[in-house]
């Protein structure tokens, strides 16, 4: 902690753009006033992305977290003033559809807005024309109007927040170029500049597209790629004369023409145009000129007219008045993209005290800054940030080549209609299980997650779908789906199927202190004999669910932990004592789920151990053999059927697959994919962390109270759980009333006609003959009717009792 009593730790923020200024304001408002913000350029516009940002704020996003960030940004900037004007101008937002596909997408976006609490309205061409008179309404199918969106005045917002932070004790120093980050004992201790050294307990890189440069000084790879984005401003238009006040500049909604990768905003009597339609223009952050060496500013590159020419034609097609004018000025502005399009936030494990607040756009700036400030001061953010945490990337996703390819793809697809299951094209395949060759022989249709190729169904099973009556799907729900999925689900329920579970993360925890450590870090009681498997939760200090884990005690001081993401390993490593050793064994191992009523008949002849129910009980583990292959067998089932997870080393994986496949022929074995798995697990009510519950939810409201043992002794989050009252919301199972109806997730749920929650996970339940959806809702009795909005249509559903399938667990425990 700082030697400056009462002012909090010494914090140095690198970067005085909108994120750095917002963070200084948020930190000082929380009592951490020993804050120094450094920038290499002059204040208040030091030349980064903030200095040229056009300021568009559209809040609706498939990510609930980004919508929450943007919502707070609107609220905060509305409350700030500079030059006698608010720092946010609520002119509204209007997204246009010129194709049937985009019009359908706007219906989906309207649903997202309702799910996340954003006011939105679908409007026809005539209303679009009223809102934007320059638009040729004959080109339109309609639009999505969001009246509370608008324009953020980024540089004035910086000035306003700088003034507040300075009044609380912060200092802002321009013309200070950072040249090094000093460390001592694995922690940051100072920031070195060309004008002196600044001691620090915490260093926050809010350097924008210079993030990789600052990160390298601390020995941290920052996975972002700076890209140039075209922005042009027309000459004055007669049609705009007198339309706007010169101080506020705009009165009409910010406009998005996503079918051509364009957006528009008013600049008094001129029109500003941003384009994502051009080729990616990557910028080397290590080669960006200093402020005084740049032609305009470091983040502004010369306008490339040839790249803009096709977009200019599209602009005049939509706004015919532009045919009577021309571009007066333009530039290629640099800002940051990550491989998944999300910010990079959080504290590094090495060095400790080094934080990232990078790849944050003006739209999300104040919200992201608040989250990081809460994290630093309180130890946790109030929002779930798993989509933004720097630990979310696998090692295989951190190479410069991967970051460059995927980040450039994010730029290209920024306005594209992206299905939630749609996998990126390149670089693939990247990570494959040992069974990959056999899966390809069976016609596996691969999607991707965490860099892994994951079979979602197998074309070899297509004949099994003959005769299965299934409702017709709309075009959206039919993407990345096949009737074969129903056949694979049925085969699992009636026979036996092999599932590739290799991408699921596996950790090895060993050492004399392993049990005590895991007992302290998780919610369930792990003090059981070797051979026990326990489902448990990794909580934070407030009782929020950071992850769910499956822990197998294989020996007194050796555990295998089934986890979710790299963040789980990172969290455990941060707290592990010296007598505990943690190792990620995922890449060196593999796993096959053998599930179905015939699973025992398949496996028992292959192993010398007793796999009977009496000899190998549910949630037990054994180290044994399957044929010639040593395996760790765990009697677990996330599809609700008899079976085992069989783990072995990667080099023996193919032999394990072939052994099971050959023995399974007599039992009609098939390979089954993730789509069937998801359907089956929802029929059983099994939760998926990151979808159904996050750190914003506690175990009781998530329906996971059975994984908490308050009487086992102290553990992280116990005190917070003990203080909880009755849940005000619950993760609720819904069955859609119409057997032909399908929803996919993130749709709003209406109770008594008003939005009351949103769907987390959904899939057609092939055993039940209904679509199953889980949703966060106020507590409701079973049998209550609700409506799920799907592409603008209200779909009736009913609150159900769970588990929906085999409530007596007779199929698993036999």
mmCIF file with all atom_site columns, N, CA, C and O in Angstrom, residues 113 329 516 581:
data_model
loop_
_atom_site.group_PDB
_atom_site.id
_atom_site.type_symbol
_atom_site.label_atom_id
_atom_site.label_alt_id
_atom_site.label_comp_id
_atom_site.label_asym_id
_atom_site.label_entity_id
_atom_site.label_seq_id
_atom_site.pdbx_PDB_ins_code
_atom_site.Cartn_x
_atom_site.Cartn_y
_atom_site.Cartn_z
_atom_site.occupancy
_atom_site.B_iso_or_equiv
_atom_site.pdbx_formal_charge
_atom_site.auth_seq_id
_atom_site.auth_comp_id
_atom_site.auth_asym_id
_atom_site.auth_atom_id
_atom_site.pdbx_PDB_model_num
ATOM 1  N N  . UNK A 1 113 ? -32.396 -5.252  -27.299 1.00 0.00 ? 113 UNK A N  1
ATOM 2  C CA . UNK A 1 113 ? -32.619 -4.006  -26.575 1.00 0.00 ? 113 UNK A CA 1
ATOM 3  C C  . UNK A 1 113 ? -33.606 -4.227  -25.433 1.00 0.00 ? 113 UNK A C  1
ATOM 4  O O  . UNK A 1 113 ? -33.396 -3.758  -24.305 1.00 0.00 ? 113 UNK A O  1
ATOM 5  N N  . UNK A 1 329 ? -13.096 17.010  -46.418 1.00 0.00 ? 329 UNK A N  1
ATOM 6  C CA . UNK A 1 329 ? -11.936 16.586  -45.650 1.00 0.00 ? 329 UNK A CA 1
ATOM 7  C C  . UNK A 1 329 ? -12.144 15.163  -45.160 1.00 0.00 ? 329 UNK A C  1
ATOM 8  O O  . UNK A 1 329 ? -13.270 14.668  -45.109 1.00 0.00 ? 329 UNK A O  1
ATOM 9  N N  . UNK A 1 516 ? -6.758  -28.614 1.522   1.00 0.00 ? 516 UNK A N  1
ATOM 10 C CA . UNK A 1 516 ? -7.106  -27.409 2.282   1.00 0.00 ? 516 UNK A CA 1
ATOM 11 C C  . UNK A 1 516 ? -7.300  -26.214 1.351   1.00 0.00 ? 516 UNK A C  1
ATOM 12 O O  . UNK A 1 516 ? -8.202  -25.385 1.555   1.00 0.00 ? 516 UNK A O  1
ATOM 13 N N  . UNK A 1 581 ? 0.624   -27.197 -6.002  1.00 0.00 ? 581 UNK A N  1
ATOM 14 C CA . UNK A 1 581 ? 1.097   -27.048 -7.378  1.00 0.00 ? 581 UNK A CA 1
ATOM 15 C C  . UNK A 1 581 ? -0.085  -27.228 -8.329  1.00 0.00 ? 581 UNK A C  1
ATOM 16 O O  . UNK A 1 581 ? -0.843  -28.197 -8.215  1.00 0.00 ? 581 UNK A O  1
#
